[in-house]
CSV table of C-alpha atoms in Angstrom, one decimal:
chain,number,residue,atom,x,y,z
A,1,MET,CA,16.3,-21.1,-24.5
A,2,ALA,CA,16.3,-17.4,-24.2
A,3,GLY,CA,18.7,-15.1,-22.4
A,4,LEU,CA,21.4,-17.7,-21.5
A,5,SER,CA,24.9,-16.3,-21.3
A,6,ALA,CA,27.6,-17.5,-23.6
A,7,ASN,CA,29.6,-19.0,-20.8
A,8,ILE,CA,26.7,-20.9,-19.1
A,9,ILE,CA,27.7,-23.7,-16.9
A,10,THR,CA,26.0,-26.8,-18.1
A,11,SER,CA,24.6,-29.7,-16.1
A,12,LYS,CA,27.1,-32.0,-17.8
A,13,ASN,CA,30.1,-30.8,-15.7
A,14,ARG,CA,27.9,-30.6,-12.6
A,15,ALA,CA,29.6,-27.5,-11.3
A,16,PHE,CA,27.6,-24.9,-9.4
A,17,PRO,CA,27.5,-21.4,-11.0
A,18,ASN,CA,29.0,-18.6,-8.9
A,19,TRP,CA,26.7,-15.9,-7.5
A,20,PRO,CA,26.4,-12.7,-9.7
A,21,ARG,CA,28.5,-9.7,-8.9
A,22,PRO,CA,26.7,-7.4,-6.4
A,23,TYR,CA,25.1,-4.3,-7.8
A,24,MET,CA,25.7,-0.8,-6.2
A,25,PRO,CA,24.9,1.9,-8.8
A,26,SER,CA,26.2,5.3,-8.0
A,27,GLU,CA,22.8,6.9,-8.6
A,28,SER,CA,21.6,5.3,-5.3
A,29,TRP,CA,24.7,4.1,-3.4
A,30,PRO,CA,25.9,4.9,-0.9
A,31,TYR,CA,22.8,5.8,1.0
A,32,TYR,CA,22.0,6.4,4.7
A,33,GLY,CA,22.2,3.0,6.3
A,34,SER,CA,24.1,1.3,3.5
A,35,HIS,CA,27.3,1.0,5.6
A,36,SER,CA,25.7,-0.8,8.5
A,37,ASN,CA,25.4,-4.6,7.9
A,38,ALA,CA,24.0,-4.0,4.4
A,39,ALA,CA,20.3,-4.8,4.7
A,40,GLY,CA,20.5,-4.7,8.5
A,41,ASN,CA,18.2,-6.5,10.9
A,42,THR,CA,14.4,-7.1,10.9
A,43,ASP,CA,13.8,-4.1,13.2
A,44,ASN,CA,15.3,-1.6,10.7
A,45,VAL,CA,15.9,-2.7,7.1
A,46,MET,CA,17.4,0.2,5.2
A,47,LEU,CA,17.0,0.4,1.4
A,48,PRO,CA,17.9,3.1,-1.2
A,49,GLY,CA,15.5,6.0,-1.5
A,50,PHE,CA,13.8,7.7,-4.4
A,51,LEU,CA,16.1,8.5,-7.3
A,52,ASN,CA,14.4,11.9,-7.7
A,53,PHE,CA,14.7,12.8,-4.0
A,54,GLY,CA,16.8,15.9,-4.8
A,55,SER,CA,20.0,15.1,-2.9
A,56,VAL,CA,22.2,12.0,-2.6
A,57,GLY,CA,22.0,9.3,0.0
A,58,SER,CA,18.3,9.1,0.8
A,59,SER,CA,16.8,5.9,2.1
A,60,ILE,CA,13.6,4.0,3.1
A,61,SER,CA,13.4,1.9,6.2
A,62,ILE,CA,11.1,-1.0,6.6
A,63,GLN,CA,10.4,-3.1,9.6
A,64,GLY,CA,10.9,-6.5,8.1
A,65,ALA,CA,9.4,-8.6,10.9
A,66,THR,CA,6.4,-6.3,11.6
A,67,PRO,CA,4.5,-5.3,8.5
A,68,THR,CA,1.9,-3.4,10.5
A,69,ASN,CA,4.5,-0.8,11.5
A,70,ALA,CA,5.3,2.4,9.6
A,71,ILE,CA,7.8,2.7,6.8
A,72,LYS,CA,10.0,5.8,7.0
A,73,MET,CA,12.1,8.0,4.7
A,74,TRP,CA,15.5,9.5,5.6
A,75,ASN,CA,17.9,12.0,3.9
A,76,GLY,CA,21.5,11.2,3.4
A,77,GLN,CA,22.4,12.7,6.8
A,78,GLY,CA,20.1,10.5,8.7
A,79,THR,CA,17.3,13.0,9.3
A,80,GLN,CA,13.8,11.5,9.2
A,81,GLN,CA,11.7,13.2,6.5
A,82,THR,CA,8.3,14.6,7.4
A,83,ALA,CA,6.8,15.7,4.0
A,84,GLY,CA,3.2,14.7,3.6
A,85,SER,CA,2.4,11.2,4.8
A,86,TRP,CA,6.0,10.6,5.6
A,87,ASN,CA,5.5,12.6,8.8
A,88,SER,CA,6.1,10.2,11.7
A,89,GLY,CA,6.3,7.4,9.2
A,90,LEU,CA,3.7,5.9,6.8
A,91,LEU,CA,1.4,3.3,8.4
A,92,PRO,CA,-0.6,1.0,6.1
A,93,THR,CA,-3.8,2.3,7.8
A,94,GLU,CA,-3.0,5.8,6.6
A,95,PHE,CA,-4.1,4.7,3.1
A,96,ASP,CA,-7.3,3.3,4.6
A,97,ALA,CA,-8.1,2.2,8.1
A,98,ALA,CA,-9.3,-1.2,6.8
A,99,TYR,CA,-5.8,-2.2,5.6
A,100,GLU,CA,-3.8,-2.9,8.6
A,101,THR,CA,-0.7,-4.5,7.1
A,102,TYR,CA,1.7,-4.4,4.2
A,103,SER,CA,1.8,-7.4,1.9
A,104,ALA,CA,4.5,-6.5,-0.7
A,105,PHE,CA,6.5,-3.6,-2.0
A,106,TYR,CA,7.9,-2.6,-5.4
A,107,MET,CA,10.2,0.5,-5.8
A,108,ASP,CA,9.9,1.6,-9.4
A,109,ARG,CA,12.9,3.5,-10.8
A,110,VAL,CA,10.9,4.9,-13.7
A,111,ASP,CA,7.7,6.0,-12.0
A,112,ASN,CA,9.6,7.2,-8.9
A,113,LYS,CA,6.9,5.6,-6.8
A,114,LEU,CA,6.9,3.0,-4.0
A,115,TYR,CA,4.1,0.6,-4.8
A,116,CYS,CA,2.6,-0.9,-1.6
A,117,LEU,CA,0.3,-3.9,-1.8
A,118,LEU,CA,-2.0,-3.6,1.2
A,119,VAL,CA,-4.0,-6.4,2.8
A,120,ASP,CA,-7.0,-6.5,5.0
A,121,THR,CA,-6.6,-9.8,6.9
A,122,THR,CA,-9.9,-9.4,8.8
A,123,THR,CA,-11.8,-10.8,5.7
A,124,ASP,CA,-11.6,-14.4,4.7
A,125,PRO,CA,-10.0,-14.8,2.3
A,126,ASP,CA,-7.9,-11.6,2.5
A,127,THR,CA,-8.8,-8.4,0.7
A,128,PHE,CA,-6.0,-6.6,-1.4
A,129,ARG,CA,-5.6,-3.1,-2.7
A,130,MET,CA,-2.6,-1.4,-4.3
A,131,GLY,CA,-1.4,2.0,-3.1
A,132,THR,CA,1.5,4.3,-4.0
A,133,VAL,CA,3.6,6.9,-2.2
A,134,ASP,CA,6.2,9.3,-3.6
A,135,LYS,CA,9.1,11.3,-2.2
A,136,ASP,CA,6.7,14.1,-1.2
A,137,GLY,CA,4.5,11.9,0.9
A,138,ASN,CA,1.6,11.9,-1.6
A,139,ILE,CA,-0.3,8.7,-1.2
A,140,ALA,CA,-3.0,7.2,-3.4
A,141,PHE,CA,-4.9,4.1,-4.2
A,142,VAL,CA,-4.2,2.9,-7.8
A,143,THR,CA,-6.7,0.0,-7.8
A,144,ALA,CA,-10.1,-0.9,-6.4
A,145,ALA,CA,-10.3,-3.4,-3.6
A,146,HIS,CA,-10.3,-7.1,-4.4
A,147,GLN,CA,-11.3,-9.8,-1.9
A,148,ALA,CA,-9.7,-13.0,-3.0
A,149,THR,CA,-11.8,-16.1,-3.7
A,150,SER,CA,-9.1,-18.7,-3.4
A,151,THR,CA,-8.4,-20.0,0.1
A,152,GLY,CA,-4.8,-20.1,-0.9
A,153,LEU,CA,-4.9,-16.3,-0.4
A,154,GLY,CA,-6.7,-16.7,2.9
A,155,ALA,CA,-3.6,-16.3,5.1
A,156,TYR,CA,0.1,-15.8,5.2
A,157,ASN,CA,0.0,-12.8,2.8
A,158,THR,CA,1.7,-10.4,5.1
A,159,PHE,CA,5.2,-9.0,4.2
A,160,ASN,CA,7.0,-10.8,7.0
A,161,SER,CA,5.8,-14.3,5.9
A,162,ASP,CA,8.2,-16.4,3.9
A,163,THR,CA,5.2,-17.6,1.9
A,164,ALA,CA,4.1,-14.2,0.8
A,165,PRO,CA,4.7,-13.7,-2.9
A,166,THR,CA,7.1,-11.1,-4.5
A,167,LEU,CA,5.6,-8.5,-6.8
A,168,TYR,CA,6.9,-8.3,-10.4
A,169,ARG,CA,5.9,-6.5,-13.5
A,170,VAL,CA,4.8,-8.3,-16.7
A,171,GLY,CA,7.6,-7.8,-19.2
A,172,GLY,CA,10.2,-7.1,-16.5
A,173,VAL,CA,10.6,-3.4,-17.1
A,174,ASP,CA,9.9,-0.7,-14.6
A,175,GLY,CA,7.3,1.9,-15.4
A,176,THR,CA,5.2,-0.3,-17.6
A,177,GLY,CA,3.1,-3.5,-17.4
A,178,ASN,CA,0.7,-5.0,-14.9
A,179,PHE,CA,2.0,-6.3,-11.6
A,180,ARG,CA,1.6,-9.9,-10.7
A,181,PHE,CA,1.5,-11.6,-7.3
A,182,ASP,CA,1.8,-15.4,-7.8
A,183,LYS,CA,1.1,-17.8,-5.0
A,184,TYR,CA,1.9,-21.4,-5.9
A,185,ARG,CA,0.6,-23.1,-2.8
A,186,ALA,CA,-3.1,-22.8,-3.7
A,187,ASN,CA,-5.7,-25.1,-5.1
A,188,THR,CA,-8.3,-22.9,-6.8
A,189,PRO,CA,-10.5,-25.5,-8.5
A,190,ASN,CA,-11.3,-27.3,-5.2
A,191,ASP,CA,-11.0,-24.0,-3.2
A,192,ASN,CA,-9.6,-25.9,-0.2
A,193,ASN,CA,-5.9,-25.0,-0.1
A,194,THR,CA,-4.9,-28.7,-0.2
A,195,GLN,CA,-3.0,-30.8,-2.7
A,196,PRO,CA,-2.7,-30.9,-5.6
A,197,TYR,CA,-1.6,-27.2,-6.0
A,198,ASP,CA,-2.1,-25.3,-9.2
A,199,GLY,CA,-1.4,-21.8,-7.9
A,200,VAL,CA,-3.3,-18.6,-7.9
A,201,ARG,CA,-2.4,-15.2,-9.4
A,202,LEU,CA,-3.4,-11.7,-8.7
A,203,GLU,CA,-2.8,-9.5,-11.8
A,204,ILE,CA,-2.8,-5.8,-10.8
A,205,ASN,CA,-3.5,-3.1,-13.4
A,206,THR,CA,-2.5,0.3,-11.9
A,207,SER,CA,-3.0,2.2,-15.2
A,208,GLY,CA,-5.9,4.1,-16.5
A,209,GLY,CA,-6.6,1.8,-19.4
A,210,THR,CA,-7.2,-1.9,-20.0
A,211,VAL,CA,-4.0,-3.9,-20.1
A,212,ASN,CA,-3.7,-7.6,-20.8
A,213,GLY,CA,-7.4,-8.0,-20.5
A,214,ILE,CA,-7.4,-6.5,-17.0
A,215,ALA,CA,-9.7,-3.4,-16.6
A,216,ALA,CA,-8.2,-0.1,-15.5
A,217,ASN,CA,-7.2,0.2,-11.9
A,218,THR,CA,-8.4,-3.2,-10.9
A,219,ILE,CA,-7.1,-6.5,-9.5
A,220,ALA,CA,-8.1,-9.8,-11.2
A,221,GLU,CA,-7.6,-13.3,-9.8
A,222,THR,CA,-6.8,-16.2,-12.0
A,223,THR,CA,-5.0,-19.6,-12.3
A,224,ASP,CA,-4.7,-19.5,-16.1
A,225,GLY,CA,-1.2,-19.9,-17.3
A,226,LEU,CA,0.4,-20.1,-13.8
A,227,ILE,CA,1.7,-23.6,-14.0
A,228,PRO,CA,0.7,-26.3,-16.6
A,229,ASN,CA,0.4,-29.2,-14.2
A,230,ASN,CA,-0.9,-29.7,-10.7
A,231,VAL,CA,1.8,-30.1,-8.0
A,232,PHE,CA,1.6,-33.2,-5.8
A,233,ILE,CA,4.1,-33.0,-2.9
A,234,GLY,CA,3.2,-35.6,-0.3
A,235,ASN,CA,3.9,-33.4,2.7
A,236,SER,CA,3.3,-29.9,4.0
A,237,THR,CA,6.7,-28.3,3.4
A,238,PHE,CA,5.8,-26.8,0.0
A,239,ASN,CA,6.0,-23.0,0.4
A,240,PRO,CA,7.4,-21.6,-2.8
A,241,ALA,CA,6.2,-18.0,-2.6
A,242,THR,CA,9.0,-15.5,-2.3
A,243,PHE,CA,10.1,-16.2,-5.9
A,244,MET,CA,12.2,-14.0,-8.1
A,245,GLY,CA,11.5,-14.2,-11.8
A,246,PRO,CA,10.1,-15.6,-13.9
A,247,THR,CA,13.2,-15.3,-16.2
A,248,ASP,CA,12.8,-15.2,-19.9
A,249,ASN,CA,13.0,-19.0,-19.7
A,250,GLY,CA,10.3,-19.3,-17.1
A,251,ILE,CA,12.7,-20.0,-14.2
A,252,ILE,CA,11.4,-19.0,-10.7
A,253,GLY,CA,12.8,-19.3,-7.2
A,254,SER,CA,14.6,-17.6,-4.4
A,255,VAL,CA,17.2,-18.3,-1.7
A,256,VAL,CA,15.5,-17.8,1.7
A,257,TYR,CA,17.8,-19.1,4.4
A,258,GLN,CA,21.4,-20.0,5.3
A,259,ASP,CA,22.6,-22.9,7.4
A,260,TYR,CA,25.8,-22.6,9.5
A,261,ARG,CA,25.1,-25.6,11.7
A,262,TRP,CA,26.0,-28.4,9.3
A,263,HIS,CA,26.7,-27.0,5.8
A,264,GLN,CA,29.2,-24.2,6.4
A,265,GLY,CA,27.0,-21.3,5.4
A,266,GLN,CA,25.4,-22.8,2.3
A,267,VAL,CA,22.3,-20.9,1.2
A,268,TYR,CA,19.1,-22.7,0.3
A,269,GLY,CA,15.8,-22.0,-1.3
A,270,SER,CA,13.5,-23.0,-4.0
A,271,LEU,CA,14.1,-23.3,-7.7
A,272,GLY,CA,11.6,-24.2,-10.4
A,273,ASN,CA,10.4,-24.0,-14.0
A,274,ALA,CA,7.0,-22.4,-14.3
A,275,ASN,CA,6.6,-23.6,-17.8
A,276,THR,CA,6.8,-27.3,-16.8
A,277,GLY,CA,5.6,-27.1,-13.2
A,278,GLN,CA,8.8,-28.7,-11.9
A,279,ILE,CA,9.6,-27.0,-8.6
A,280,ILE,CA,12.3,-28.1,-6.1
A,281,MET,CA,12.4,-27.0,-2.4
A,282,ASN,CA,15.5,-26.8,-0.2
A,283,ALA,CA,17.7,-26.5,-3.2
A,284,MET,CA,21.4,-25.4,-2.9
A,285,TRP,CA,21.8,-22.0,-4.4
A,286,GLY,CA,25.1,-21.8,-6.2
A,287,GLN,CA,28.3,-21.0,-4.4
A,288,ASP,CA,30.2,-18.0,-3.0
A,289,CYS,CA,27.1,-16.1,-1.8
A,290,PRO,CA,28.4,-12.6,-1.0
A,291,PHE,CA,26.1,-12.1,2.0
A,292,ALA,CA,25.7,-13.9,5.3
A,293,SER,CA,23.1,-14.2,8.1
A,294,GLY,CA,24.1,-13.5,11.7
A,295,PHE,CA,22.2,-16.4,13.2
A,296,PRO,CA,22.0,-20.2,12.3
A,297,SER,CA,18.3,-19.9,11.5
A,298,GLY,CA,15.8,-17.4,10.2
A,299,TYR,CA,14.5,-16.2,6.9
A,300,PHE,CA,15.2,-13.5,4.4
A,301,ARG,CA,13.6,-12.5,1.1
A,302,PRO,CA,14.3,-10.6,-2.1
A,303,MET,CA,12.8,-7.1,-2.6
A,304,PRO,CA,12.2,-5.7,-6.1
A,305,TRP,CA,13.9,-2.4,-5.7
A,306,LEU,CA,15.0,0.2,-8.3
A,307,GLY,CA,15.5,-2.4,-11.0
A,308,SER,CA,17.3,-4.9,-8.8
A,309,TYR,CA,16.7,-7.5,-6.1
A,310,MET,CA,17.8,-6.7,-2.6
A,311,PHE,CA,17.7,-9.4,0.0
A,312,ILE,CA,16.4,-8.3,3.4
A,313,PRO,CA,15.7,-10.2,6.7
A,314,ILE,CA,12.2,-10.9,7.7
A,315,SER,CA,12.5,-13.4,10.6
A,316,SER,CA,15.0,-14.0,13.5
A,317,VAL,CA,18.0,-13.1,11.4
A,318,SER,CA,20.3,-10.2,10.4
A,319,LEU,CA,22.1,-9.9,7.1
A,320,ALA,CA,25.6,-8.6,6.4
A,321,GLY,CA,27.6,-8.2,3.3
A,322,PHE,CA,26.5,-7.4,-0.3
A,323,THR,CA,22.8,-8.1,-0.7
A,324,ASN,CA,21.8,-6.2,-3.9
A,325,PHE,CA,21.9,-7.7,-7.4
A,326,ALA,CA,20.9,-6.4,-10.8
A,327,LYS,CA,17.7,-8.1,-12.0
A,328,SER,CA,19.2,-9.2,-15.3
A,329,ASP,CA,22.3,-10.7,-13.6
A,330,MET,CA,20.2,-12.6,-11.0
A,331,HIS,CA,17.9,-14.0,-13.8
A,332,ASN,CA,20.9,-15.2,-15.7
A,333,PHE,CA,22.2,-16.9,-12.5
A,334,MET,CA,18.9,-18.6,-12.0
A,335,ASP,CA,18.9,-19.9,-15.6
A,336,GLU,CA,22.4,-21.2,-15.1
A,337,MET,CA,21.3,-23.1,-11.9
A,338,ALA,CA,18.3,-24.4,-13.8
A,339,VAL,CA,20.5,-25.9,-16.5
A,340,ARG,CA,22.9,-27.3,-13.9
A,341,ASN,CA,20.0,-29.0,-12.1
A,342,GLY,CA,18.1,-30.2,-15.2
A,343,LEU,CA,15.2,-27.8,-15.1
A,344,LEU,CA,16.2,-26.4,-18.5
């Protein structure tokens, strides 16, 4: 197995691994909004701004529950920025009127660009296109449009959905590699979004040359290599989409909610092995989670942001505490949980 720490907790002693140490690099922390309930609430999620902004403390705000609304940029003193398309905030329709909602975001620390996967939900299945914006408000499309063929991509692809996938880069390094958008609740061979699920992937090449067999500036749709076996679940509660990973060992998953009513704040989510197709829902996610939700129900999700994962609220919940984790630390934590639970 690759990438496991020397002190990995094994499944033999059945102890839960602790959450990784929160990550607050001085290059981007503190920032405007970082002192107020960490990721905040769904009306005003605050995240660190561009590393090349020019002064310390800049931030980006996203409306976690309303992906049709504008994203905004602020300086460290809390003044909303108006350069280029940031003026009055950046709506998805400013890229093109056909794309009315945001589907996913990826803040790249090397490119100094915020990648915005846009979706036109008026087509069936949905149509996707990748755009970018920089600190100066310059926006651009970096792929052609792609209307999905799998009905698994026919709905619930908006950013506020707990079934909308998380973007990641092939190779796990900012500034290079195609993006992937993996949705596991999809049945492409039968094209009917019913069991068994084999998953569907959008691979997104934003570069000017062919990468991994994907033509320049295009989006390709495939099920090849997503999971090796079809997933039979027996009910309709299989929604493993907001995954982090995959780790070097193929582990995927994410914590998505916290329960104060019966389990004293225990966080839950999904955990799986993409190499074997073993995926478990409603899994307990370690112990000593360093953030908490303000309500007994509601969902949150991880954001790939400046080389880390930052958890933000998307539905009927606010988050407080430490919500940002280095990607390498989180992946190691996921591997440790997979060993504890028999997935590795």
